mmCIF file of C-alpha atoms in Angstrom:
data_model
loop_
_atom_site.group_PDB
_atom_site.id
_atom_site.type_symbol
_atom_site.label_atom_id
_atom_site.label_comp_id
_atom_site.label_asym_id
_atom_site.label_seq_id
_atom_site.Cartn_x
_atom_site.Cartn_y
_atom_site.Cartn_z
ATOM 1 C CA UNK P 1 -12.776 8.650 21.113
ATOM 2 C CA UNK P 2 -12.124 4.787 21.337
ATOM 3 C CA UNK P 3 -8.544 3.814 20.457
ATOM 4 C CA UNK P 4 -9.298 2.068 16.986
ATOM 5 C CA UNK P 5 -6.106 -0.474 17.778
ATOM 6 C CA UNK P 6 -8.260 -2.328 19.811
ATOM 7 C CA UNK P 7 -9.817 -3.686 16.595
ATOM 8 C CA UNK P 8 -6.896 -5.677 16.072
ATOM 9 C CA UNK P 9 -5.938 -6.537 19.635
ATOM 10 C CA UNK P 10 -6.731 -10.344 18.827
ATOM 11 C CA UNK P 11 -3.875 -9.975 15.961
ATOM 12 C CA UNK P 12 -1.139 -8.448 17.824
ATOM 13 C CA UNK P 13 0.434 -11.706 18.834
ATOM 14 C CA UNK P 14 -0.165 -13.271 14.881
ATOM 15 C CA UNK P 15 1.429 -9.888 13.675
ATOM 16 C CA UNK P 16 4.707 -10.305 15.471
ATOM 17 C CA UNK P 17 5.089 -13.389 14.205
ATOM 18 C CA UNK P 18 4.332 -12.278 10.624
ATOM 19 C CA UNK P 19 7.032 -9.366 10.885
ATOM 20 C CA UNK P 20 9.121 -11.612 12.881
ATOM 21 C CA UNK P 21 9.524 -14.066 9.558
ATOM 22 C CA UNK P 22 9.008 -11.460 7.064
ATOM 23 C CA UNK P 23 11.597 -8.653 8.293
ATOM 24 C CA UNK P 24 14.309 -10.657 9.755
ATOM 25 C CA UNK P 25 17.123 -11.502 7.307
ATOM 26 C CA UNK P 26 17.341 -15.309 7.328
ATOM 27 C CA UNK P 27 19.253 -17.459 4.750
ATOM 28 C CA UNK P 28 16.153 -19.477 3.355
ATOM 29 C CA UNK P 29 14.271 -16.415 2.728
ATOM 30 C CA UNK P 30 15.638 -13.404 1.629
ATOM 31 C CA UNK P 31 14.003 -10.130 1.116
ATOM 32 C CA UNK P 32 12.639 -9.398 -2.040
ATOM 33 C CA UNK P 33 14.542 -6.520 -3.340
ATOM 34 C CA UNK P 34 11.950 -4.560 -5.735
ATOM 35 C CA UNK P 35 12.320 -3.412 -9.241
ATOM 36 C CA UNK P 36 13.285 0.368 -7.869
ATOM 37 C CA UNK P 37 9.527 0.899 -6.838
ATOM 38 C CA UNK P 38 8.289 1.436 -10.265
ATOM 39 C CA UNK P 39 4.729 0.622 -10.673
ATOM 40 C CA UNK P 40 4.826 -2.295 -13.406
ATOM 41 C CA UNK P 41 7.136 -4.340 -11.046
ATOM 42 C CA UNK P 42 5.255 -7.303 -10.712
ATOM 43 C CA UNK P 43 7.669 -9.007 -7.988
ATOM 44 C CA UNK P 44 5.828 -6.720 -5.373
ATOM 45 C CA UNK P 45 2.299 -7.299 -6.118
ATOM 46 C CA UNK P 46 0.838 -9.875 -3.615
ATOM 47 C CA UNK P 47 -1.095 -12.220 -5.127
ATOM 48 C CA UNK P 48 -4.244 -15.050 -3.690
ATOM 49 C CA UNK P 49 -5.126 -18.066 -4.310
ATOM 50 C CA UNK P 50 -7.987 -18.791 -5.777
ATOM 51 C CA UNK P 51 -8.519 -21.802 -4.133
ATOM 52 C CA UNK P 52 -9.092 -20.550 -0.869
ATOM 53 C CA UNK P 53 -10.740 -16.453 -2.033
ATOM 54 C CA UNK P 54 -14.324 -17.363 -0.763
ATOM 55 C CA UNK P 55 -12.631 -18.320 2.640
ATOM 56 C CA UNK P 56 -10.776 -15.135 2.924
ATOM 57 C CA UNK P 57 -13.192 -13.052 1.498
ATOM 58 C CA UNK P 58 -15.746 -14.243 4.885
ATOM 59 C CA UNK P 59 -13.540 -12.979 6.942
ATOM 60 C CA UNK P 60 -12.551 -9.609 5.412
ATOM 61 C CA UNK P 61 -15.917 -8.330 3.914
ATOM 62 C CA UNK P 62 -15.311 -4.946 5.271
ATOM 63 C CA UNK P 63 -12.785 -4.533 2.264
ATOM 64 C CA UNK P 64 -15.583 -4.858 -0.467
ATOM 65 C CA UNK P 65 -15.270 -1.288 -1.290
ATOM 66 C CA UNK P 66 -11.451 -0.788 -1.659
ATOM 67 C CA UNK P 67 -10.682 -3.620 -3.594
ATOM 68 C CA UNK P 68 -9.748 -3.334 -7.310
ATOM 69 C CA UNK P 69 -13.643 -3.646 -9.203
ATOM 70 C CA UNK P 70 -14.196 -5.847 -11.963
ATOM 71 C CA UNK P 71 -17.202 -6.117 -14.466
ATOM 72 C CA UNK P 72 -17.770 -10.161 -13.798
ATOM 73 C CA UNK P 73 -16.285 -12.132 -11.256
ATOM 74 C CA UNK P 74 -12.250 -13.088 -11.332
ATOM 75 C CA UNK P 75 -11.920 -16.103 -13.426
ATOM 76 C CA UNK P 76 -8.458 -17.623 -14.957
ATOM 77 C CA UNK P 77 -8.596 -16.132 -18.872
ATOM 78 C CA UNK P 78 -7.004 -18.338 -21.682
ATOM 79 C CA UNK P 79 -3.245 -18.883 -21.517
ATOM 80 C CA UNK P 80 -2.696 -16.291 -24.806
ATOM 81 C CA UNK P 81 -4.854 -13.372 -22.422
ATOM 82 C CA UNK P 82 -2.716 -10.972 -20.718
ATOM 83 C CA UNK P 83 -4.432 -8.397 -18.319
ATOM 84 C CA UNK P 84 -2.586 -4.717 -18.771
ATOM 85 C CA UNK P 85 -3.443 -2.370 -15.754
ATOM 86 C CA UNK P 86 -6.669 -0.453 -15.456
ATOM 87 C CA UNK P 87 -6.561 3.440 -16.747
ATOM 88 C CA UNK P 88 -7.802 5.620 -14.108
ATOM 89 C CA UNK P 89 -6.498 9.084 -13.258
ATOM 90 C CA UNK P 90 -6.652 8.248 -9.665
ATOM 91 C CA UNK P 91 -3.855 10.317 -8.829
ATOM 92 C CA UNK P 92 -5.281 13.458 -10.147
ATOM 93 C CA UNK P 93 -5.869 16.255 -7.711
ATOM 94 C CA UNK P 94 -3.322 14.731 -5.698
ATOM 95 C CA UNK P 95 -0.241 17.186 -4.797
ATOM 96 C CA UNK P 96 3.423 15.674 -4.475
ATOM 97 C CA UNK P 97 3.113 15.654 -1.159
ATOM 98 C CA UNK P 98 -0.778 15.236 -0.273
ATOM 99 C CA UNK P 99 -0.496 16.138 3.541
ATOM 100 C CA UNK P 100 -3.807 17.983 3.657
ATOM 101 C CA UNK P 101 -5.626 14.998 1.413
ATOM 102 C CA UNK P 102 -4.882 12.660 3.965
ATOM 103 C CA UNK P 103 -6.169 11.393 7.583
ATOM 104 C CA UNK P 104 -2.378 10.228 8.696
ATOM 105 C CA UNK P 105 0.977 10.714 7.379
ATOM 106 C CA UNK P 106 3.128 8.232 8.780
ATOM 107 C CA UNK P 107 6.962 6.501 7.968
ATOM 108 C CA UNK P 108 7.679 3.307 9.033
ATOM 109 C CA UNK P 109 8.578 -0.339 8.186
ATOM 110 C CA UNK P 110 6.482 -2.905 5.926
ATOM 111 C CA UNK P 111 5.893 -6.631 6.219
ATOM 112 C CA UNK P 112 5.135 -8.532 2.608
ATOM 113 C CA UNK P 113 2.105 -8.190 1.553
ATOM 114 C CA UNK P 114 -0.926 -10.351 0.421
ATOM 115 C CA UNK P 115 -4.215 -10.414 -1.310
ATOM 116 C CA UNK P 116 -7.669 -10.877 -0.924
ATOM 117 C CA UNK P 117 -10.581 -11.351 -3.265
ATOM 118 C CA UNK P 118 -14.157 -9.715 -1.973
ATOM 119 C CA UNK P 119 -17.104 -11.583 -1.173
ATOM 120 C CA UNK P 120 -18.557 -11.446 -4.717
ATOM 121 C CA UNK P 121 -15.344 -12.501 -6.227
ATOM 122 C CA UNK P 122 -15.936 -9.057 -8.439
ATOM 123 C CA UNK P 123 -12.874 -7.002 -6.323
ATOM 124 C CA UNK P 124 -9.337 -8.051 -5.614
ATOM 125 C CA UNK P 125 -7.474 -5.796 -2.596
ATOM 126 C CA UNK P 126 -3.724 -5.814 -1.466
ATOM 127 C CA UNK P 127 -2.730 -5.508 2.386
ATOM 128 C CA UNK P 128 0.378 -5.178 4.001
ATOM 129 C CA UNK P 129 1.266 -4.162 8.049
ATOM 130 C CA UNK P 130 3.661 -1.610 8.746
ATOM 131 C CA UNK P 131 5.088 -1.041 12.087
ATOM 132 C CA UNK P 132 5.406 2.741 12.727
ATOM 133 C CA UNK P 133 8.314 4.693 13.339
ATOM 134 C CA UNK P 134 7.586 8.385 13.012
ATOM 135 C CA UNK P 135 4.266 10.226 12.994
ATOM 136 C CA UNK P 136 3.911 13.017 11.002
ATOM 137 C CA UNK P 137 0.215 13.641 11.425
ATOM 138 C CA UNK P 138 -2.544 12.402 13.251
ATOM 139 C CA UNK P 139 -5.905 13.779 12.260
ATOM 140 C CA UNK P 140 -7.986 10.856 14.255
ATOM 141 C CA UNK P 141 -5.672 10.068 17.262
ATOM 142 C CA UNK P 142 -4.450 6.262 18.088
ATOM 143 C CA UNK P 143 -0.959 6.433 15.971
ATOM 144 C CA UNK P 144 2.123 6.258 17.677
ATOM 145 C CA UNK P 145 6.114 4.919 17.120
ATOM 146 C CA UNK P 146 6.045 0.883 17.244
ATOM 147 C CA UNK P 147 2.350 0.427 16.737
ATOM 148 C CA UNK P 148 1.715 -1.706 14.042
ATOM 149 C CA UNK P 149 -1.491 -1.073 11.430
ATOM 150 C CA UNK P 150 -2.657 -2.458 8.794
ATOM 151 C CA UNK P 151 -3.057 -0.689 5.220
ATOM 152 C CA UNK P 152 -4.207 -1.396 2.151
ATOM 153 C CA UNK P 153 -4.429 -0.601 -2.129
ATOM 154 C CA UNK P 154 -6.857 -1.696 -4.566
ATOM 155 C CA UNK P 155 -5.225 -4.559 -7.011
ATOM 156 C CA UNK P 156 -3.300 -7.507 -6.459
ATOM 157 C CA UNK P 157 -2.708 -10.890 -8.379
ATOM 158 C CA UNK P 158 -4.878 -14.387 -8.390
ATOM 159 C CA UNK P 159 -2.958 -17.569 -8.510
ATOM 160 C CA UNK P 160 -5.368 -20.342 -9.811
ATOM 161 C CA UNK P 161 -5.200 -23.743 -9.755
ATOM 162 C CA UNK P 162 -3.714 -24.696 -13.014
ATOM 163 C CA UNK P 163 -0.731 -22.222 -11.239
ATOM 164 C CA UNK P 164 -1.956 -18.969 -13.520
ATOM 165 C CA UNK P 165 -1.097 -15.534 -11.657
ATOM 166 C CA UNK P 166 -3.326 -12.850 -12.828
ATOM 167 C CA UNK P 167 -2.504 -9.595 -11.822
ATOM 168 C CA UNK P 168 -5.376 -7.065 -11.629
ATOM 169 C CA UNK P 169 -3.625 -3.678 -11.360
ATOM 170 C CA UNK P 170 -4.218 0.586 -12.067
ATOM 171 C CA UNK P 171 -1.922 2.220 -14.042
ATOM 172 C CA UNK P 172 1.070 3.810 -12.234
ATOM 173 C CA UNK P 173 0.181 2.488 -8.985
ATOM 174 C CA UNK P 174 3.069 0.608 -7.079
ATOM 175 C CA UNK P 175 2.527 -1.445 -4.054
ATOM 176 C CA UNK P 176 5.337 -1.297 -1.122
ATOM 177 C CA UNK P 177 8.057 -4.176 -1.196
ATOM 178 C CA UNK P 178 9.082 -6.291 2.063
ATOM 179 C CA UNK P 179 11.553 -5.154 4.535
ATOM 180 C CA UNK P 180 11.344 -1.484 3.047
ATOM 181 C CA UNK P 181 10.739 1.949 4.938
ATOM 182 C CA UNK P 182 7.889 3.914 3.208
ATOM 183 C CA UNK P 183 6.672 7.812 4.038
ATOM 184 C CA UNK P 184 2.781 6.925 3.690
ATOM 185 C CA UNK P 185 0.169 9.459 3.004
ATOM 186 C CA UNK P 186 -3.536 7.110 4.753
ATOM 187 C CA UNK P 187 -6.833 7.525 4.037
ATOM 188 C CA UNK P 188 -8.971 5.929 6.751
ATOM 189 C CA UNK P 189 -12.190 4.322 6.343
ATOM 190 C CA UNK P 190 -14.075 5.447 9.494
ATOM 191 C CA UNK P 191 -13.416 2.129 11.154
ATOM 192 C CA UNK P 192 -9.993 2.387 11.800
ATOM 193 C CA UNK P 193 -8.395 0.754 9.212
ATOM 194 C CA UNK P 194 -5.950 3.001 6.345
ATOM 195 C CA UNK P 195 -5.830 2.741 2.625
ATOM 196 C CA UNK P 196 -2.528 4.497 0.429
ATOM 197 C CA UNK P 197 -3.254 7.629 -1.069
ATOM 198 C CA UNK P 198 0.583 7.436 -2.368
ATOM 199 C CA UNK P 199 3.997 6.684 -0.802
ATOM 200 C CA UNK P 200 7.734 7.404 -0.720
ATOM 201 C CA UNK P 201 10.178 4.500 -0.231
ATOM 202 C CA UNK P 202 13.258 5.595 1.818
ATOM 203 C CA UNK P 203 16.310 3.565 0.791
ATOM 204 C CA UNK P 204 19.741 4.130 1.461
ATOM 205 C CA UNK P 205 19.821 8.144 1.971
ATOM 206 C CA UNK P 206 17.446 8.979 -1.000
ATOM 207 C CA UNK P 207 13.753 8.906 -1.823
ATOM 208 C CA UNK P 208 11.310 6.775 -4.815
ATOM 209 C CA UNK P 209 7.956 7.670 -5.239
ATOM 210 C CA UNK P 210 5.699 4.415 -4.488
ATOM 211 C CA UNK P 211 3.766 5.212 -7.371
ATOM 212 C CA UNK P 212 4.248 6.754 -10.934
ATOM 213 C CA UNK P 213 6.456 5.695 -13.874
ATOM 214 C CA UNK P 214 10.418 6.325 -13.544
ATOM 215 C CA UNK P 215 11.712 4.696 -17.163
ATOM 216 C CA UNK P 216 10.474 7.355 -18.758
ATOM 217 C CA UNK P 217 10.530 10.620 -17.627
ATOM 218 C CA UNK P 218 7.659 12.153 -19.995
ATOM 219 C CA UNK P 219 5.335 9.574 -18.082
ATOM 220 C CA UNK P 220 6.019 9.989 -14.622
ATOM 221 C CA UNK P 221 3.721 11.671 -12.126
ATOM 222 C CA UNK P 222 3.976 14.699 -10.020
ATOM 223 C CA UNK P 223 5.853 11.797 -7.043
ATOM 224 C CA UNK P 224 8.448 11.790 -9.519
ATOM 225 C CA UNK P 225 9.502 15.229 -8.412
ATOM 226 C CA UNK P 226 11.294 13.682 -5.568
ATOM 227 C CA UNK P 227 12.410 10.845 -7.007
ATOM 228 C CA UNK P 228 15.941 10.162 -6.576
ATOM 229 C CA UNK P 229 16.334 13.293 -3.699
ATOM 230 C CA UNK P 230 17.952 13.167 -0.418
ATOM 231 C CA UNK P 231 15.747 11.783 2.559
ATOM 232 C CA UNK P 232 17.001 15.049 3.998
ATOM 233 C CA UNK P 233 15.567 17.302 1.186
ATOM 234 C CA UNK P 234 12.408 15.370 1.294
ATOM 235 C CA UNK P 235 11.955 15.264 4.930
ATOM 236 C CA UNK P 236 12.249 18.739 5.392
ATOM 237 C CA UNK P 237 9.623 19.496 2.607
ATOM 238 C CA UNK P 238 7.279 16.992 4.386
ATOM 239 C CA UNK P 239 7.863 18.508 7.771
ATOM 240 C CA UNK P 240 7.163 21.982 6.335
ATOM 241 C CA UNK P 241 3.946 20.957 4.589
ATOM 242 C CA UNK P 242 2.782 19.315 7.386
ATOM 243 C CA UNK P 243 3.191 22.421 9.402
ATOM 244 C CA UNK P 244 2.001 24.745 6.790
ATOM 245 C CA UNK P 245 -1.552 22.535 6.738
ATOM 246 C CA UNK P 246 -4.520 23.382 8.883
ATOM 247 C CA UNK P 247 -5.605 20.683 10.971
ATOM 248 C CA UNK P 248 -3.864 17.947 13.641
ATOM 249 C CA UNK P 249 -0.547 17.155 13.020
ATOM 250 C CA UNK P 250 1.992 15.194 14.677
ATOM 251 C CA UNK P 251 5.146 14.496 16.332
ATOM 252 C CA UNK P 252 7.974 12.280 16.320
#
């Protein structure tokens, strides 16, 4: 099987510069710090321009079916229209930890994100690059500590000209802030590149769920079981499910 990191071979210098000014602590530009990886936070949902969409969206066609879909092309709505998230059940059928759903279950370190409209103007997408750390399974082969991939998530905001952001979002789904160290559960596409089936940000020495609804308890998901746990706790339930599931697993 062909190593599906040479896709992205003609990026690898362009990506150490991006983590390079995104992950080092400087004094002009700090890390954002997250609203506590709850899904409404808009401070972590990258966002376009509009301006330059059609350019972007050239280049990255092969995203036209994850991105966020729309019934008429993006367009800036009237300053009194607010867009609320998209209801969709997408996590349903999903377990807490969804080791089996998934192609790759990896933990590692993310760069800020940004956004990309498709072709058609009709989809909006979010990307971000992590740079690996540990592998906890491997179902296609390629993965390994210090590679860095790209992932993505349907959503994201448009910034038009007048200086409008528009966020275009599903309900209780997060997106993973700079500098932060996610447990990510990958879906991938068949040409080597991952989408988030769900996440678990590991800060300081416990665990939030990248996606559900922790203000209020009676809304949450079934992440929010571990939210607020000890990495330790969590780790050893992920270890143990990953072992407990048929199929290729992985190592650290």
């Amino acid at each position: 099987m062909k190593n599906p990191w040479r896709k992205i071979a003609p990026i690898i210098l362009l990506v150490g510069a991006f983590f390079a000014s995104t992950l080092a602590p400087t004094g002009s530009r700090p890390m954002a710090a997250g609203p506590g990886q709850d899904a409404a936070g808009n401070d972590t949902i990258p966002v376009a321009d509009y301006a330059d969409a059609a350019v972007a969206a050239g280049r990255r066609a092969r995203k036209t079916r994850r991105g966020l879909r729309t019934d008429r092309p993006v367009s800036e709505l009237p300053p009194n229209v607010k867009l609320l998230p998209v209801e969709s059940h997408w996590w349903a059928g999903l377990p807490a930890l969804p080791v089996g759903e998934s192609d790759a279950v990896v933990s590692g370190e993310a760069g800020a994100g940004w956004a990309g409209l498709t072709e058609d103007r009709s989809g909006i997408y979010s990307d971000f690059f992590v740079r690996l750390d540990t592998i906890f399974k491997d179902g296609q082969g390629g993965l390994a500590p210090g590679v860095v991939i790209e992932v993505s998530r349907p959503g994201g905001g448009v910034r038009f000209r007048s200086g409008k952001v528009q966020h275009y979002t599903l309900s209780k789904m997060g997106y993973p802030r700079a500098g932060g160290r996610y447990v990510l559960f990958l879906k991938n596409d068949g040409q080597g590149f991952y989408s988030i089936l769900t996440g678990y940000e590991l800060r300081g020495d416990r665990v939030l769920p990248l996606d559900g609804d922790g203000r209020d308890p009676r809304a949450d998901l079934q992440f929010g079981r571990y939210r607020g746990a000890s990495q330790q706790s969590f780790l050893n339930d992920l270890w143990q499910a990953v072992y407990s599931t048929p199929g290729p697993g992985g190592s650290n």
